[in-house]
Coordinates of C-alpha atoms in Angstrom, one line a residue:
M1319 CA 0.0 0.0 0.0
S1320 CA 1.4 3.4 -0.9
L1321 CA 1.8 6.1 1.7
S1322 CA -0.8 8.3 0.1
T1323 CA -3.3 5.5 0.1
E1324 CA -2.6 4.9 3.7
L1325 CA -3.3 8.5 4.4
H1326 CA -6.6 8.4 2.5
N1327 CA -7.7 5.5 4.7
L1328 CA -6.7 7.3 7.9
G1329 CA -8.5 10.5 6.7
R1330 CA -11.8 9.1 5.5
P1331 CA -13.4 9.1 9.0
L1332 CA -12.3 12.8 9.4
V1333 CA -13.8 13.7 6.1
E1334 CA -17.0 12.2 7.3
R1335 CA -16.8 14.4 10.3
Q1336 CA -16.5 17.4 8.0
L1337 CA -19.4 16.3 5.9
A1338 CA -21.5 16.2 9.1
H1339 CA -20.3 19.6 10.3
P1340 CA -23.1 22.2 10.4
T1341 CA -21.1 24.7 8.3
V1342 CA -20.5 22.1 5.6
R1343 CA -24.0 20.9 5.6
G1344 CA -25.2 24.5 5.4
I1345 CA -23.0 25.2 2.4
A1346 CA -24.3 22.0 0.8
D1347 CA -28.0 22.6 1.3
G1348 CA -27.8 26.4 1.0
S1349 CA -29.1 27.0 4.5
L1350 CA -25.9 28.5 5.9
P1351 CA -26.5 32.2 6.8
E1352 CA -24.7 34.6 4.5
A1353 CA -23.0 36.3 7.5
T1354 CA -21.4 33.0 8.5
F1355 CA -20.4 32.2 4.9
R1356 CA -18.9 35.7 4.6
A1357 CA -16.9 35.3 7.8
W1358 CA -15.7 31.9 6.5
L1359 CA -14.7 33.3 3.2
E1360 CA -12.6 36.0 4.8
Q1361 CA -10.7 33.4 6.9
D1362 CA -10.2 31.1 3.9
Y1363 CA -8.9 33.9 1.8
L1364 CA -6.3 34.7 4.5
F1365 CA -5.5 31.0 4.7
L1366 CA -5.0 30.7 1.0
L1367 CA -2.5 33.6 0.9
D1368 CA -0.3 31.6 3.3
Y1369 CA -1.0 28.4 1.4
V1370 CA 0.7 30.0 -1.6
R1371 CA 3.7 30.7 0.6
V1372 CA 3.7 27.0 1.7
F1373 CA 3.8 25.8 -1.9
S1374 CA 6.5 28.3 -2.7
R1375 CA 8.7 27.2 0.3
L1376 CA 8.3 23.6 -0.8
A1377 CA 9.1 24.4 -4.4
W1378 CA 12.5 25.8 -3.3
Q1379 CA 13.3 22.3 -1.8
A1380 CA 11.6 20.2 -4.5
P1381 CA 13.5 17.7 -6.8
D1382 CA 13.6 18.9 -10.4
A1383 CA 10.9 16.4 -11.4
H1384 CA 8.3 18.1 -9.1
L1385 CA 9.4 21.8 -9.1
G1386 CA 6.9 22.5 -11.9
D1387 CA 4.1 20.7 -10.0
L1388 CA 4.6 23.0 -6.9
V1389 CA 4.9 26.1 -9.1
D1390 CA 1.6 25.1 -10.8
L1391 CA -0.1 24.6 -7.4
A1392 CA 1.1 28.0 -6.2
Y1393 CA -0.1 29.6 -9.4
S1394 CA -3.5 27.8 -9.4
T1395 CA -4.1 28.8 -5.7
F1396 CA -3.1 32.4 -6.3
H1397 CA -4.9 33.0 -9.6
D1398 CA -7.8 30.6 -9.5
E1399 CA -8.8 29.9 -5.9
L1400 CA -8.1 33.4 -4.7
A1401 CA -10.0 34.8 -7.7
L1402 CA -13.0 32.7 -6.7
H1403 CA -12.8 34.0 -3.2
R1404 CA -12.6 37.6 -4.4
S1405 CA -15.6 37.1 -6.6
M1406 CA -17.7 35.4 -3.9
S1407 CA -16.6 38.0 -1.3
A1408 CA -17.8 40.8 -3.5
R1409 CA -21.2 39.0 -3.9
Y1410 CA -21.6 38.4 -0.2
G1411 CA -20.0 41.6 1.1
A1412 CA -16.9 40.1 2.7
D1413 CA -14.2 42.6 3.5
L1414 CA -10.9 41.1 2.4
N1415 CA -8.9 44.2 2.9
T1416 CA -9.4 44.5 6.7
A1417 CA -10.0 40.9 7.6
T1418 CA -7.7 39.4 10.3
K1419 CA -6.9 35.8 11.1
G1420 CA -9.0 34.1 13.7
K1421 CA -7.6 31.6 16.1
A1422 CA -8.2 28.5 13.9
C1423 CA -6.7 30.2 10.8
A1424 CA -3.6 31.4 12.6
A1425 CA -3.0 28.0 14.2
Y1426 CA -3.4 26.2 10.9
T1427 CA -1.2 28.5 8.8
E1428 CA 1.5 28.5 11.4
F1429 CA 1.4 24.7 11.4
L1430 CA 1.7 24.5 7.6
L1431 CA 4.5 27.1 7.3
D1432 CA 6.5 25.4 10.1
S1433 CA 6.0 21.9 8.5
A1434 CA 7.1 23.2 5.1
A1435 CA 10.7 23.6 6.5
H1436 CA 11.0 19.9 5.5
Y1437 CA 9.9 18.9 2.0
G1438 CA 8.3 15.6 2.7
E1439 CA 6.8 16.6 6.0
G1440 CA 5.4 19.8 4.4
L1441 CA 3.6 17.7 1.7
A1442 CA 2.0 15.5 4.3
A1443 CA 0.9 18.4 6.4
L1444 CA -0.8 20.3 3.5
Y1445 CA -2.3 17.2 1.9
P1446 CA -5.5 17.2 4.1
C1447 CA -6.5 20.5 2.5
M1448 CA -6.0 19.4 -1.0
W1449 CA -7.4 15.8 -0.6
G1450 CA -10.0 16.9 1.9
Y1451 CA -11.5 19.6 -0.3
S1452 CA -11.4 17.4 -3.4
T1453 CA -13.2 14.7 -1.5
L1454 CA -15.8 17.1 -0.1
G1455 CA -16.4 18.7 -3.5
Q1456 CA -17.0 15.3 -5.2
S1457 CA -19.3 14.2 -2.3
L1458 CA -21.4 17.4 -2.4
A1459 CA -21.5 18.1 -6.1
E1460 CA -24.5 16.1 -7.1
T1461 CA -26.8 17.4 -4.4
A1462 CA -25.5 20.9 -3.7
A1463 CA -28.1 23.7 -3.6
P1464 CA -27.6 26.7 -6.0
R1465 CA -26.8 29.2 -3.3
Y1466 CA -23.1 28.2 -2.7
R1467 CA -22.8 25.8 -5.6
A1468 CA -19.9 27.8 -7.2
W1469 CA -17.7 27.0 -4.2
V1470 CA -18.6 23.3 -4.3
E1471 CA -18.0 23.0 -8.1
T1472 CA -14.5 24.5 -7.7
Y1473 CA -13.4 21.6 -5.6
A1474 CA -15.4 19.0 -7.5
D1475 CA -13.6 20.0 -10.7
P1476 CA -11.5 17.2 -12.3
G1477 CA -8.7 19.7 -12.6
F1478 CA -8.5 20.2 -8.9
Q1479 CA -8.6 16.4 -8.4
A1480 CA -5.7 16.1 -10.8
L1481 CA -3.7 18.6 -8.7
T1482 CA -4.5 16.5 -5.6
E1483 CA -3.2 13.4 -7.3
R1484 CA 0.0 15.2 -8.2
I1485 CA 0.5 15.9 -4.5
A1486 CA -0.2 12.2 -3.7
K1487 CA 2.6 11.2 -6.1
M1488 CA 5.0 13.6 -4.5
I1489 CA 4.3 12.2 -1.1
D1490 CA 4.9 8.7 -2.3
E1491 CA 8.2 9.7 -3.8
A1492 CA 9.4 11.9 -0.9
D1493 CA 11.9 11.0 1.7
V1494 CA 9.6 11.2 4.7
H1495 CA 9.2 8.8 7.6
P1496 CA 5.8 7.2 7.3
G1497 CA 5.0 7.6 11.0
R1498 CA 5.8 11.3 10.8
A1499 CA 3.8 11.7 7.7
R1500 CA 0.8 10.0 9.3
E1501 CA 1.2 12.3 12.4
L1502 CA 1.3 15.5 10.4
F1503 CA -1.5 14.4 8.1
L1504 CA -3.8 13.7 11.0
R1505 CA -2.9 17.0 12.7
G1506 CA -3.7 18.7 9.4
M1507 CA -7.1 17.0 9.3
E1508 CA -7.9 18.2 12.8
H1509 CA -7.0 21.8 11.7
E1510 CA -9.4 21.3 8.7
I1511 CA -12.2 20.4 11.0
A1512 CA -11.5 23.2 13.4
F1513 CA -11.5 25.7 10.5
W1514 CA -15.2 25.0 9.9
D1515 CA -16.1 26.4 13.4
V1516 CA -16.9 29.8 12.1
T1517 CA -17.9 32.7 14.2
N1518 CA -19.3 35.9 12.8

């Protein structure tokens, strides 16, 4: 069994916890109050800015075969995901210019940036976000209500799934201790769950 497959098996119960989270359910069925979605968008926007920095830090360490992968991931995050957030923020009145990180966002980005000091460990730490969102998007796509469907479709997109699969390949090829990878992956999954606890 590959390391990435092992991580998937470890992570599935935690994805189920996310699918059952009130914020995720509210996005899926359209019942989430706009004020809550707006607050979540602001936090996720700030998170993604640091996510680009994580990819960039890992790209500096990457073997030649995967340098382009990480540059592509940084580019996609900066130009595609952040553009979606700016568009949705304008629609819902989020204030991206004055937003500040909440406790969950600050803890998660600090964890990722620290983990990215080591190439293989950084990949394992960030994988919950890539794989988790891809899995959530695919799970929600068929039944998502129109209200927040644009967000769901972004992460259900086959292109995003392909980027996630590239990270899995990098993890499998990286020089990282499997036990350490499992530890960081599970910590990342817990940060993912905590991130949904939005206050507005």
